[in-house]
Coordinates of N, CA, C and O in Angstrom, one line a residue:
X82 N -1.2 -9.2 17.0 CA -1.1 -7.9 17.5 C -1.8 -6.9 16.5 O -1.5 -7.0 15.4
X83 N -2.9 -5.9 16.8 CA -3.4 -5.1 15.9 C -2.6 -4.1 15.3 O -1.5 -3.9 15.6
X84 N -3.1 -3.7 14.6 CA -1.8 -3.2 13.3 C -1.5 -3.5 12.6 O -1.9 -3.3 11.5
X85 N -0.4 -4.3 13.0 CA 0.5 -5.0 12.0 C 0.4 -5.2 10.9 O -0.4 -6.2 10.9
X86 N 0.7 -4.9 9.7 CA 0.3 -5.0 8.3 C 0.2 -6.8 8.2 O 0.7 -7.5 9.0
X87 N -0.5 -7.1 7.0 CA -1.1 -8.1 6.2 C -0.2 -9.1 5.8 O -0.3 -10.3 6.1
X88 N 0.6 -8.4 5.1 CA 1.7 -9.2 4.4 C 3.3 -8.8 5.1 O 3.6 -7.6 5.3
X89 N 4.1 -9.8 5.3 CA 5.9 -9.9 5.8 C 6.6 -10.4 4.6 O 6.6 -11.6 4.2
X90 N 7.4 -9.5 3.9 CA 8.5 -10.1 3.3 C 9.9 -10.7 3.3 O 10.3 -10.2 2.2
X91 N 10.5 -11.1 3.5 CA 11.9 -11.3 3.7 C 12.6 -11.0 2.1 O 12.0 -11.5 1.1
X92 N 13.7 -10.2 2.0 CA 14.6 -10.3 0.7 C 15.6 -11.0 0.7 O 15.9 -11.7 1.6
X93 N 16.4 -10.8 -0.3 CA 17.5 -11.5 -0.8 C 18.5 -11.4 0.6 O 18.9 -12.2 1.5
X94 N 18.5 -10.3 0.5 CA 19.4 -9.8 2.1 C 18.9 -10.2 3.6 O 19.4 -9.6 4.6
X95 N 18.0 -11.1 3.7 CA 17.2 -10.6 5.0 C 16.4 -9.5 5.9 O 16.0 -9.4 7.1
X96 N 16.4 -8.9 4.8 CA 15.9 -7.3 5.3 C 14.2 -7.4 5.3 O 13.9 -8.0 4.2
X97 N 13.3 -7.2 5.9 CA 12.0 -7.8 6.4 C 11.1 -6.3 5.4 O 11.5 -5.2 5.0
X98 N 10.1 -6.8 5.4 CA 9.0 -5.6 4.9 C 7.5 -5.6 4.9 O 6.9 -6.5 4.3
X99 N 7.0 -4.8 5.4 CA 5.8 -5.1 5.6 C 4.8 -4.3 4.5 O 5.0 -3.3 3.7
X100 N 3.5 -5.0 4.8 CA 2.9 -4.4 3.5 C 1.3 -4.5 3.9 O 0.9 -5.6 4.2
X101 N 0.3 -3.3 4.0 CA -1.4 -3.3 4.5 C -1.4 -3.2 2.8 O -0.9 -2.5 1.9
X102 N -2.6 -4.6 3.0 CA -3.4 -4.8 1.4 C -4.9 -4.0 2.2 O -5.4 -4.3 3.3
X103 N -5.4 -2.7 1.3 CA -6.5 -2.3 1.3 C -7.4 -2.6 -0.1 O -6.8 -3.1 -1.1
X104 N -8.6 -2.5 -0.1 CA -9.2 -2.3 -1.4 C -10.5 -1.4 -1.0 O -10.8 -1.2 0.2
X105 N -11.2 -1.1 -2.1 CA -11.9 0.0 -2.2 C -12.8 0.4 -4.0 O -12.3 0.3 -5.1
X106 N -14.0 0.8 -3.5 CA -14.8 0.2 -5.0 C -14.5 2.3 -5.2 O -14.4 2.9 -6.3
X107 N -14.4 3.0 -4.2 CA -14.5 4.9 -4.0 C -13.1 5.1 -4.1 O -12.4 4.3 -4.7
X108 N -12.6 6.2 -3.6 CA -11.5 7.3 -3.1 C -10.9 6.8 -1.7 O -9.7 6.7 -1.5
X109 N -12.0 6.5 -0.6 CA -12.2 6.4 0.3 C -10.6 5.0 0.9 O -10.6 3.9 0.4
X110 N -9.6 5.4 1.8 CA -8.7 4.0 2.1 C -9.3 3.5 3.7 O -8.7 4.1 4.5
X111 N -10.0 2.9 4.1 CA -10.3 2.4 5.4 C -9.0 1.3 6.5 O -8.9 0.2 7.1
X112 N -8.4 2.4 6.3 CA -7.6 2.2 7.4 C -8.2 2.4 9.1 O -9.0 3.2 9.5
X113 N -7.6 1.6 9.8 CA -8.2 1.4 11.3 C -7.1 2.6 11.8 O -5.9 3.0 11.5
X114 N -7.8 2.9 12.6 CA -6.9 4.0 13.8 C -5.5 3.0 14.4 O -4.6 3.6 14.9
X115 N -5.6 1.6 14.4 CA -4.2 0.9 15.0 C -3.6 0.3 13.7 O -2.6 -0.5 13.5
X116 N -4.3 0.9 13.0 CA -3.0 0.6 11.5 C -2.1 1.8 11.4 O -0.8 1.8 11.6
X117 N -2.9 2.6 11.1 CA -2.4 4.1 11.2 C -1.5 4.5 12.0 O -0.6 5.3 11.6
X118 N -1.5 4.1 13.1 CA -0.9 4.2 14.2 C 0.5 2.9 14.3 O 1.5 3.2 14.9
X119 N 0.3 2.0 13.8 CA 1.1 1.0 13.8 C 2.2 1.1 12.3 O 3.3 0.5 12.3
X120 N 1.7 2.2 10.8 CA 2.2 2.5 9.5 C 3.1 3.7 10.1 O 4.3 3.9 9.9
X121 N 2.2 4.5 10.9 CA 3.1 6.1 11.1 C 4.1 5.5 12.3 O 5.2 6.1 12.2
X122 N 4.1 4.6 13.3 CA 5.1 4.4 13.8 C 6.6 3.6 13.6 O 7.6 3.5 14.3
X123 N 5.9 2.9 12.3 CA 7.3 2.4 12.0 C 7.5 2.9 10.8 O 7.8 1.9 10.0
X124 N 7.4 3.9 10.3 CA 7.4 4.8 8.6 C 9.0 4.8 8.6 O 9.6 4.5 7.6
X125 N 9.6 5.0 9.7 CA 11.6 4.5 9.1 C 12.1 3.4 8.8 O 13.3 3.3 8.4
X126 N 11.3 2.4 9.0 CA 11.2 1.2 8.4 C 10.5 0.9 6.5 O 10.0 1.8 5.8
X127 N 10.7 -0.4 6.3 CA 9.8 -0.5 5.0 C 8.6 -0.6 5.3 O 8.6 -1.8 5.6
X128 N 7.4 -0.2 5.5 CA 6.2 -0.3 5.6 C 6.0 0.0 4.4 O 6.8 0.7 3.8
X129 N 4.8 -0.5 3.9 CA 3.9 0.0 2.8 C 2.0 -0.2 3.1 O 1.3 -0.7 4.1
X130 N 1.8 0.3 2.0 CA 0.3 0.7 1.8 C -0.2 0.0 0.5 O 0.0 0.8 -0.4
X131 N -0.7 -0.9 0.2 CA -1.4 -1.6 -1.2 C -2.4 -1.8 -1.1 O -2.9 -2.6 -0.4
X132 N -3.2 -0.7 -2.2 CA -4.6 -0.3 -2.2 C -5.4 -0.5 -4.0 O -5.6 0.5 -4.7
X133 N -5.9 -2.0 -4.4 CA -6.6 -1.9 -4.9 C -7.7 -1.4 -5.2 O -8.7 -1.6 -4.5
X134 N -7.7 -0.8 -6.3 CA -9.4 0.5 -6.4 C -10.0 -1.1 -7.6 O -9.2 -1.7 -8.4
X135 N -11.0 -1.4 -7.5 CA -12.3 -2.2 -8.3 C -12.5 -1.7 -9.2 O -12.4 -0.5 -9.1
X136 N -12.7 -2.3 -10.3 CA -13.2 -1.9 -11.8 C -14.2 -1.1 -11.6 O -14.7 -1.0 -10.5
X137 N -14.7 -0.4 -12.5 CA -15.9 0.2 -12.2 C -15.9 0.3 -13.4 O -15.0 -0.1 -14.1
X138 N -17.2 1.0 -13.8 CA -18.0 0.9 -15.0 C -17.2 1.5 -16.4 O -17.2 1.1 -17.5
X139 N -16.6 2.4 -16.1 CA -15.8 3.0 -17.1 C -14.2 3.3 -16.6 O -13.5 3.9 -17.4
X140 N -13.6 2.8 -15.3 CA -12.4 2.1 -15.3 C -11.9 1.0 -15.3 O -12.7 0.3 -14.8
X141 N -10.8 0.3 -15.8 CA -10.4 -0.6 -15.1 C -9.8 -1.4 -13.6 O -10.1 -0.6 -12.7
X142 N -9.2 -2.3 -13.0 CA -8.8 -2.1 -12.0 C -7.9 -1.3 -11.8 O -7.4 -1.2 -13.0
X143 N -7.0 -0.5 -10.9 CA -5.9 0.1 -10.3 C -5.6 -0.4 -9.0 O -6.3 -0.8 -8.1
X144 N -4.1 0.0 -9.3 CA -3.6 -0.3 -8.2 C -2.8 0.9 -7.7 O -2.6 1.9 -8.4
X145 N -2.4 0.7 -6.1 CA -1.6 1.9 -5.9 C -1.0 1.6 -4.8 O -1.5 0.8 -4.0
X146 N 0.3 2.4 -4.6 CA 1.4 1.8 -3.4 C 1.6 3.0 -3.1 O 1.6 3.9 -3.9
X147 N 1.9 3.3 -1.4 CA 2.6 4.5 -0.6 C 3.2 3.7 0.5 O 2.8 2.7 1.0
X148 N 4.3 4.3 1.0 CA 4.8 4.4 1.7 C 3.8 4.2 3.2 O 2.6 4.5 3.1
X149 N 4.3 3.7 4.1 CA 3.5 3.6 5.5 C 3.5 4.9 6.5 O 2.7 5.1 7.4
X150 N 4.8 5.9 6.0 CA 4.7 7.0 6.6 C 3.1 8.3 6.0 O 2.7 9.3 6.6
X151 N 2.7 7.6 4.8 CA 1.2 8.2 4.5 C 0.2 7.8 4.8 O -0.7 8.2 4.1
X152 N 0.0 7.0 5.8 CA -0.9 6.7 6.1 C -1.9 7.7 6.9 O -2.9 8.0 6.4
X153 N -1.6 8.1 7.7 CA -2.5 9.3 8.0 C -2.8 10.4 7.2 O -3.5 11.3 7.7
X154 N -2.3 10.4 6.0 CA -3.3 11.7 4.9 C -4.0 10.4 4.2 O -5.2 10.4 3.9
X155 N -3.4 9.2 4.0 CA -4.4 8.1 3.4 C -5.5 8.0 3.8 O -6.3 8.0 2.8
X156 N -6.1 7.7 5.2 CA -7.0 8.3 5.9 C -8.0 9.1 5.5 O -9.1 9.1 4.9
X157 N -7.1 9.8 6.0 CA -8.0 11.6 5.9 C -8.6 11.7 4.2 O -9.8 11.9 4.0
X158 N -7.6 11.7 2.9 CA -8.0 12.3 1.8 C -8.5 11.0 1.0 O -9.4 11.0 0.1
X159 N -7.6 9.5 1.5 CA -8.3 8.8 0.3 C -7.4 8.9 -0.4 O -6.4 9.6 0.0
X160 N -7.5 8.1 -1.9 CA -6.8 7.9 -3.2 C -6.2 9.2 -3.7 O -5.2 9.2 -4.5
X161 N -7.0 10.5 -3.1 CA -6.2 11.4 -3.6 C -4.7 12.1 -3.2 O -4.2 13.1 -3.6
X162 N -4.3 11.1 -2.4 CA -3.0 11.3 -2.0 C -2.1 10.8 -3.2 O -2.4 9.8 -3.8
X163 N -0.9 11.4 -3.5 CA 0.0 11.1 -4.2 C 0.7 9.8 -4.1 O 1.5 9.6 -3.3
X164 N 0.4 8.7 -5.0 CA 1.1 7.3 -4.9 C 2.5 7.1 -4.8 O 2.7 8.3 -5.0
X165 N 3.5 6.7 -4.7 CA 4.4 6.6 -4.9 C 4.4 5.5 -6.5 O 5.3 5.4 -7.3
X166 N 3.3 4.8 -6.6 CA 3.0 3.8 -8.0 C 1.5 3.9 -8.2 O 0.9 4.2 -7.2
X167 N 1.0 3.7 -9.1 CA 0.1 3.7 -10.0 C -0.4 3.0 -10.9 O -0.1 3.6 -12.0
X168 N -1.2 1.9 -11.2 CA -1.3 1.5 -12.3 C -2.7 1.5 -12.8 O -3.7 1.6 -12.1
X169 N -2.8 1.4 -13.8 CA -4.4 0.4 -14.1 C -4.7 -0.1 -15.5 O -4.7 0.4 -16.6
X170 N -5.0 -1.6 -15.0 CA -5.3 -2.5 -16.2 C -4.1 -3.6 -15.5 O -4.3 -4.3 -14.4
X171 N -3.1 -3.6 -16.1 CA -2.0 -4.3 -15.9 C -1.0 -3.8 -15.2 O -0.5 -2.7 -15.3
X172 N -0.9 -4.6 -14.5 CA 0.0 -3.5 -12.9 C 1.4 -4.6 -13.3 O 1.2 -5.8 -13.5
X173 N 2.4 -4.2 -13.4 CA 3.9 -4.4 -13.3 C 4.5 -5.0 -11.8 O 5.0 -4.3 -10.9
X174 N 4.4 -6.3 -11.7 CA 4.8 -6.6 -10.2 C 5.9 -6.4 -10.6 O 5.2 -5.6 -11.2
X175 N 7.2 -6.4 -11.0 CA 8.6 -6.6 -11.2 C 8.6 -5.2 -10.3 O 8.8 -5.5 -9.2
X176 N 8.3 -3.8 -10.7 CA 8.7 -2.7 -10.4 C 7.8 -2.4 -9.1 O 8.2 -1.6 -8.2
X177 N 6.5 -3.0 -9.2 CA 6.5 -2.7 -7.7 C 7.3 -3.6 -6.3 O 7.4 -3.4 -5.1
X178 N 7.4 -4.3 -7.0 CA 8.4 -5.3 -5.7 C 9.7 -4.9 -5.7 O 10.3 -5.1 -4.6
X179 N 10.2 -4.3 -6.7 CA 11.4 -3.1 -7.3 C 11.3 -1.9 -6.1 O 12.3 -1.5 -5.6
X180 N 9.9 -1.2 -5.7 CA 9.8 -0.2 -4.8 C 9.7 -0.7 -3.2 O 10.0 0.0 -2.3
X181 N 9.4 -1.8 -3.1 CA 9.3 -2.5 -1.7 C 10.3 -2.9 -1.0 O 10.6 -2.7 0.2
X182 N 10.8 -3.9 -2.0 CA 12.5 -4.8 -2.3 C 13.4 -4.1 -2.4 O 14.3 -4.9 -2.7
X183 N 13.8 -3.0 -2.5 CA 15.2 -2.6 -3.5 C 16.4 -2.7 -3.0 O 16.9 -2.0 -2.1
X184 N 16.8 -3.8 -3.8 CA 18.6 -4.6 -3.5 C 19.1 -4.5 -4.4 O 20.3 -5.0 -4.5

């Protein structure tokens, strides 16, 4: 079904969560109009947004997580939307699975 995020989690509890892996070398998040559409409709749900930005010449890699209800300013502005996570160089999976997972 189009939309549907990338990755399905199951937790400790059985509580399900979904997750769109993006990447991107710019600002720019290329989300499809039936992601967007498929993130802002289930945003009362766990949806998420995981957007690798590429090394570049004088960064490291980063990483960044939002909620599925941002996806439509993700869109529109790109990386300059406010993350809910952040990293770069060494990204912390404990705490981001801590923001996805939390039991």
């Amino acid at each position: 079904m189009p939309g549907i995020p990338d990755v399905l989690l199951c937790d400790e509890l059985g509580s399900f969560h979904f997750v769109e892996l993006k990447s991107t070398a710019g600002n720019a998040v290329d989300l499809r109009p039936h992601q967007v559409a498929w993130l802002t409709n289930h945003a009362h749900a766990s949806v998420w947004v995981l957007v690798k930005k590429l090394k570049s010449k004088t960064k490291d890699e980063q990483l960044f997580l939002y909620a599925g209800g941002d996806a439509m300013d993700l869109k529109m502005e790109g990386l300059k939307v406010e993350p809910l996570y952040h990293a770069e160089g060494a990204f912390d999976w404990e705490e981001i699975f801590s923001l996805i997972c939390p039991i």
